[in-house]
Tab-separated table of C-alpha atoms in Angstrom:
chain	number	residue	atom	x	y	z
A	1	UNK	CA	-83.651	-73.093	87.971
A	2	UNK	CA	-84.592	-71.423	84.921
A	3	UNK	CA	-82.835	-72.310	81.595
A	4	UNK	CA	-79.720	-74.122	83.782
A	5	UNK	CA	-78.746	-70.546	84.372
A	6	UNK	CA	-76.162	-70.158	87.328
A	7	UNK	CA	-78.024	-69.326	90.485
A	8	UNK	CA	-77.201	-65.739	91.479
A	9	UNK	CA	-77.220	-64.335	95.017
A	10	UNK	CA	-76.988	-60.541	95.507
A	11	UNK	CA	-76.196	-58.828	97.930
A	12	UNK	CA	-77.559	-55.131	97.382
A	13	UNK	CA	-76.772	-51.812	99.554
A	14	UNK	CA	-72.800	-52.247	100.481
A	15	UNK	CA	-71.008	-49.759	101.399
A	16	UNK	CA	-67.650	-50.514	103.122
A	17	UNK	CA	-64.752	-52.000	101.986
A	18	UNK	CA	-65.543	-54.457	104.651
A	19	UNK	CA	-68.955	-55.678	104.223
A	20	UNK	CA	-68.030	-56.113	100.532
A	21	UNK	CA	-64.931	-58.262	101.224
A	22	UNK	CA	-67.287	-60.202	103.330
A	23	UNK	CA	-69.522	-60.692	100.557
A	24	UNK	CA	-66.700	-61.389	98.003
A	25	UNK	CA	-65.453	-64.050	100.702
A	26	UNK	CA	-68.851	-65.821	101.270
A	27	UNK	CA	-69.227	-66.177	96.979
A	28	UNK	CA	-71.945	-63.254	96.564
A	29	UNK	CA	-72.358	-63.520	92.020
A	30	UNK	CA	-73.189	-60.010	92.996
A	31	UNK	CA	-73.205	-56.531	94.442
A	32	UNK	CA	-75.215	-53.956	94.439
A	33	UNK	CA	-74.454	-50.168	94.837
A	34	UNK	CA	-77.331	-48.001	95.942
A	35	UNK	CA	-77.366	-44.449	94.096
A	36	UNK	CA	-80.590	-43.127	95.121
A	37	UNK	CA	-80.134	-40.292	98.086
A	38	UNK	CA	-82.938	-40.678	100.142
A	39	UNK	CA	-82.045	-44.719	100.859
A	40	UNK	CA	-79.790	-45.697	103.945
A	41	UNK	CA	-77.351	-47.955	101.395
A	42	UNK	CA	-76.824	-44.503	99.329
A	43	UNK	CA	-73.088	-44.366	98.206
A	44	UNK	CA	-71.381	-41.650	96.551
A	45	UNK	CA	-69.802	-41.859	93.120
A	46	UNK	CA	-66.213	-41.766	94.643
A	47	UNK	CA	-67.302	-44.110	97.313
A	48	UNK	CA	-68.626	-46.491	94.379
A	49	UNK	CA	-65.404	-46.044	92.547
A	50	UNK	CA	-63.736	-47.573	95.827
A	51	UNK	CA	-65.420	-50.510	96.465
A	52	UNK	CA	-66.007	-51.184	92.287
A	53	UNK	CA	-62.162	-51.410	92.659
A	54	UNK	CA	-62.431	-54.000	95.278
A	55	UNK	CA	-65.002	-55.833	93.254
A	56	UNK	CA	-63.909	-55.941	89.979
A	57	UNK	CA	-63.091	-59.298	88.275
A	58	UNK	CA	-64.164	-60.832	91.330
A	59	UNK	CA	-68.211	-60.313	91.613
A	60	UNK	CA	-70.612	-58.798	88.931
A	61	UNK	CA	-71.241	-55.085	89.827
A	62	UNK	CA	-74.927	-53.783	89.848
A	63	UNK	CA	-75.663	-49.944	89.942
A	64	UNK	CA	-78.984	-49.138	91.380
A	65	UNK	CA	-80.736	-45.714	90.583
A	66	UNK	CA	-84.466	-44.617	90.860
A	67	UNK	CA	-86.153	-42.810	88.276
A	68	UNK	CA	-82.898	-41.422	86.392
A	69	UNK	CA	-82.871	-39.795	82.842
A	70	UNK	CA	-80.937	-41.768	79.877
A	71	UNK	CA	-78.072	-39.134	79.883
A	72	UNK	CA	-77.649	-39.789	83.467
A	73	UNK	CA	-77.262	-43.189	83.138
A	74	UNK	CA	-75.056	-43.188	80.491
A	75	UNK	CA	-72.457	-40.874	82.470
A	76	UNK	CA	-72.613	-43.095	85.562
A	77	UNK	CA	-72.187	-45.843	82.915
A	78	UNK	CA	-68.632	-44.297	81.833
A	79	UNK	CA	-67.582	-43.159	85.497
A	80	UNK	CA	-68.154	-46.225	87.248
A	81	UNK	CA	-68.114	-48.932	84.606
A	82	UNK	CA	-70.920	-51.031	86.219
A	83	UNK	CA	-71.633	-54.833	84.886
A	84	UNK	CA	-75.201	-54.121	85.603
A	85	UNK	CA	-77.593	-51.398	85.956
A	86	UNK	CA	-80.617	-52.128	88.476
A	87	UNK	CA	-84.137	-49.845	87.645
A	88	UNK	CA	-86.245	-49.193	90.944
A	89	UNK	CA	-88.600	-46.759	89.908
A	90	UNK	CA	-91.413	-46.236	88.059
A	91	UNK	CA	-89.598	-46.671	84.632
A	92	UNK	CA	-91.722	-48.067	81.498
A	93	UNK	CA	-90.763	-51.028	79.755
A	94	UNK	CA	-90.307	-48.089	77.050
A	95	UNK	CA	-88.255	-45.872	79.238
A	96	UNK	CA	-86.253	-49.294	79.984
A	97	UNK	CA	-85.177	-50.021	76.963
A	98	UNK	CA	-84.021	-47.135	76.128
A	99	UNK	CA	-82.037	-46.689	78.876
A	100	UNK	CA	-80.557	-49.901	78.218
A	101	UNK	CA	-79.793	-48.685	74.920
A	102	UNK	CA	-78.033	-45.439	76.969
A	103	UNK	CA	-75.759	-47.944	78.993
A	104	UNK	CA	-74.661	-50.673	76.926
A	105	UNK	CA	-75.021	-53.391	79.656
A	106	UNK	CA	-77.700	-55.952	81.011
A	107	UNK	CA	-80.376	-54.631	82.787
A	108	UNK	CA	-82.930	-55.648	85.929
A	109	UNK	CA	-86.209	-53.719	86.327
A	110	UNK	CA	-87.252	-54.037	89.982
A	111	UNK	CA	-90.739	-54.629	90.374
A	112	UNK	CA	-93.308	-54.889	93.822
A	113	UNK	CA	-95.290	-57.328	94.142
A	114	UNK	CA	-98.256	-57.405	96.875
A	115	UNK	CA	-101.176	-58.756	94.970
A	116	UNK	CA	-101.582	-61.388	91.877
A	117	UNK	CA	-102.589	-57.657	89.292
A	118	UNK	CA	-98.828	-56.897	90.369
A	119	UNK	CA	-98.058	-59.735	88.464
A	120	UNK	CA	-99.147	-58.531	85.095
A	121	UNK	CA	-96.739	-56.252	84.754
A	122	UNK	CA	-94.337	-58.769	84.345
A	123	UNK	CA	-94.931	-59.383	80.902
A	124	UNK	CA	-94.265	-56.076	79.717
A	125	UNK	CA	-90.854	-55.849	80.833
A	126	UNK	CA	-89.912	-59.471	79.547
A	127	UNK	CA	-88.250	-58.042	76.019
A	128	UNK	CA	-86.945	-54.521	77.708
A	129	UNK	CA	-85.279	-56.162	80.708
A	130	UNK	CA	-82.308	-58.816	80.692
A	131	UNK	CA	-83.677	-59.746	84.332
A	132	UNK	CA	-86.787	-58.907	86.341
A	133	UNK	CA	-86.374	-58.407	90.131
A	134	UNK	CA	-90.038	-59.313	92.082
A	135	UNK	CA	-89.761	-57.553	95.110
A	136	UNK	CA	-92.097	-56.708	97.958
A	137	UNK	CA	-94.021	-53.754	97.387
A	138	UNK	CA	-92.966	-50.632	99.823
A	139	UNK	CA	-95.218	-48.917	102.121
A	140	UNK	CA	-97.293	-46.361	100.548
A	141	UNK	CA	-95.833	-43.290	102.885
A	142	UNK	CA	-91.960	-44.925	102.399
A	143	UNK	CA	-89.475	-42.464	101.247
A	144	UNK	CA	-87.507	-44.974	98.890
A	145	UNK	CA	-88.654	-48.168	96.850
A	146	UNK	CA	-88.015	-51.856	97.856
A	147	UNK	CA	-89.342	-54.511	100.346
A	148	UNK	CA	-88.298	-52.425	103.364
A	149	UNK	CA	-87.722	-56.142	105.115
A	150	UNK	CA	-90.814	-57.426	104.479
A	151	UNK	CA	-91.819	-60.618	102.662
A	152	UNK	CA	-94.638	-60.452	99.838
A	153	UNK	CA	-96.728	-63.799	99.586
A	154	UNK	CA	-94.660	-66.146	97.508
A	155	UNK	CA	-97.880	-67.891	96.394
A	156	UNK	CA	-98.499	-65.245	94.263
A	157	UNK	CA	-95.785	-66.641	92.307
A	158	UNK	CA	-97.188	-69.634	91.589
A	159	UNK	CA	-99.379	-67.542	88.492
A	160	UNK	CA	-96.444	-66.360	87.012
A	161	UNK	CA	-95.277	-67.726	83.837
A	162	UNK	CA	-93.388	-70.726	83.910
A	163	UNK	CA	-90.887	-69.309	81.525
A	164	UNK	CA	-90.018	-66.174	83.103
A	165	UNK	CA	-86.761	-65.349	84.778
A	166	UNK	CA	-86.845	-63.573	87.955
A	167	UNK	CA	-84.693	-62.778	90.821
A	168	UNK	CA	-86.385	-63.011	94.319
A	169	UNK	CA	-86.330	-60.286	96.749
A	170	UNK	CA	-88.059	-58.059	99.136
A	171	UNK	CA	-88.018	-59.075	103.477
A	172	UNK	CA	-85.212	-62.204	102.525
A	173	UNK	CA	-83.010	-63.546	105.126
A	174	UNK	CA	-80.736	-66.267	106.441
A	175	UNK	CA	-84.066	-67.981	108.013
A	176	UNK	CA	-86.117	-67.869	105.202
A	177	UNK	CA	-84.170	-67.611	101.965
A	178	UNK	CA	-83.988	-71.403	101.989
A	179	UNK	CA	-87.835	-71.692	102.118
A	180	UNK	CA	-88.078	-69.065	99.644
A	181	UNK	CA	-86.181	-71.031	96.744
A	182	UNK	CA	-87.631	-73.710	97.455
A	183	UNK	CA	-91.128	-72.112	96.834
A	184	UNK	CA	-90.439	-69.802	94.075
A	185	UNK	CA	-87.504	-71.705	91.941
A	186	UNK	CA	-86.267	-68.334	91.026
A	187	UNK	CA	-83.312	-67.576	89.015
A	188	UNK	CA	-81.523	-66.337	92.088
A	189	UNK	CA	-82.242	-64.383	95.358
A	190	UNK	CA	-81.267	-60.394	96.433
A	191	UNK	CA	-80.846	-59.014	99.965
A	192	UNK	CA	-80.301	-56.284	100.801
A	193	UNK	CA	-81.470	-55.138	104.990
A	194	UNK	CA	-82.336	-59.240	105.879
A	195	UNK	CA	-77.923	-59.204	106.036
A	196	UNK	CA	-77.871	-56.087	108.432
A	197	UNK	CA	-78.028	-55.081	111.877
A	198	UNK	CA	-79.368	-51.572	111.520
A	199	UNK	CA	-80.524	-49.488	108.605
A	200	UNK	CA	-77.927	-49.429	106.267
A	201	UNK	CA	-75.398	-51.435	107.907
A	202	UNK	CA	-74.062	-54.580	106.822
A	203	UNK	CA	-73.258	-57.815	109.532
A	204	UNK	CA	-70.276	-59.972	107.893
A	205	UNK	CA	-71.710	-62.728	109.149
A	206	UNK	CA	-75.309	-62.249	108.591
A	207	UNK	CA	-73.817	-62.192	105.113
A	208	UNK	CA	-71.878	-65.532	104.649
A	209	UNK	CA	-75.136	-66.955	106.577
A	210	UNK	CA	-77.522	-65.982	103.744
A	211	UNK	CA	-75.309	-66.992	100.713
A	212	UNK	CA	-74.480	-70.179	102.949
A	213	UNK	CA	-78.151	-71.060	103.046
A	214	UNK	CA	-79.512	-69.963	99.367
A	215	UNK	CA	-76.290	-71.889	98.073
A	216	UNK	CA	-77.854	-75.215	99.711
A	217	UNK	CA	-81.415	-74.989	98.865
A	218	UNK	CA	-80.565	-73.934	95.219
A	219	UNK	CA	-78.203	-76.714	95.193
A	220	UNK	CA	-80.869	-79.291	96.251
A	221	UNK	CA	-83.333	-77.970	94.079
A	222	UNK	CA	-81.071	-78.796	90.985
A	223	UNK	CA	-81.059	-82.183	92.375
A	224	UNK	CA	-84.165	-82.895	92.646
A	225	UNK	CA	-85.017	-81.362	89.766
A	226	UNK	CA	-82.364	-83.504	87.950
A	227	UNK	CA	-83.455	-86.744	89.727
């Protein structure tokens, strides 16, 4: 793991006070709420303020939004009191900054991967960002960003700076997350529809079965690493 950092597991899109008591029971480090409309996972502000209630002190709180203007951050910023922000648009490292300078928390820029010129836009965001989230790159007619359940080549990886933190996502699941630490040595993992059994809808034990399994193979690569 990079710079004996925790290993974080996220588990992005909730939105019931039951799915996120799952994930709070199975030791999710975090949870993600979805703003952007036009997503399956989208939650309301009120809705947010429900389950941030449930979450607070007990998980670190991520706030995704797509493409949204430093004043709008800053006012969900104050409404819902997020520990995180999550970028999943086409922000700059620029435009990232300053939003980050809008919020006045950490923040993860969500990029997608698909070939090794993806890559290079890693390096831009290394100062702006707090965290960089690799994801799979979405279908080019897709009506929201993200992996849309599909895996992008891990190997890819393997060109990246040494040094740079990253969390994994994009087509994760129980299966393969364990595979897909072992591979990548990221910082920590996100899933968001590899933990559901339909389009927006979290399965409890889909849920415990992922942070079960990215627990382990984290776990074993800090002791081999260690050895």
């Amino acid at each position: 793991m990079s710079n004996g950092s925790p290993f974080l597991i996220k588990i992005c899109g909730l939105s019931t006070p039951e799915t996120l008591e799952a994930a709070l029971a199975a030791g999710a480090d975090m949870i993600g709420l979805n703003f952007h409309p036009k997503s399956p996972r989208y939650v309301t502000l009120e809705r947010a303020k429900e389950l941030a209630a449930i979450a607070r002190g007990k998980t670190e709180i991520v706030a995704l939004i797509v493409d949204w203007s430093e004043q709008q951050a800053a006012e969900l910023a104050a409404a819902l009191n997020p520990d995180w922000f999550q970028f999943h648009g086409r922000e700059t490292p620029e435009q990232i900054a300053a939003l980050r300078r809008a919020v006045r928390r950490p923040v993860m820029k969500a990029l997608g991967i698909a070939t090794a010129e993806d890559l290079k836009a890693v390096t831009g965001y290394r100062d702006a960002a707090d965290l960089v989230l690799l994801d799979a790159k979405p279908p080019k007619d897709a009506a929201f960003p993200g992996g849309h359940g599909k895996p992008f080549d891990w190997g890819l990886l393997g060109g990246l700076d040494p040094s740079q933190r990253f969390m994994l996502s994009g087509g994760l699941d129980p299966a393969n997350v364990a595979e897909a630490v072992q591979v990548t040595h990221p910082a920590g993992v996100d899933v968001s529809s590899g933990v559901e059994s339909a389009p927006g809808i979290k399965d409890p034990h889909r849920i415990a079965e992922f942070i079960a399994a990215a627990r382990k193979a984290a776990a074993a690569g800090q002791e081999s690493s260690s050895a």
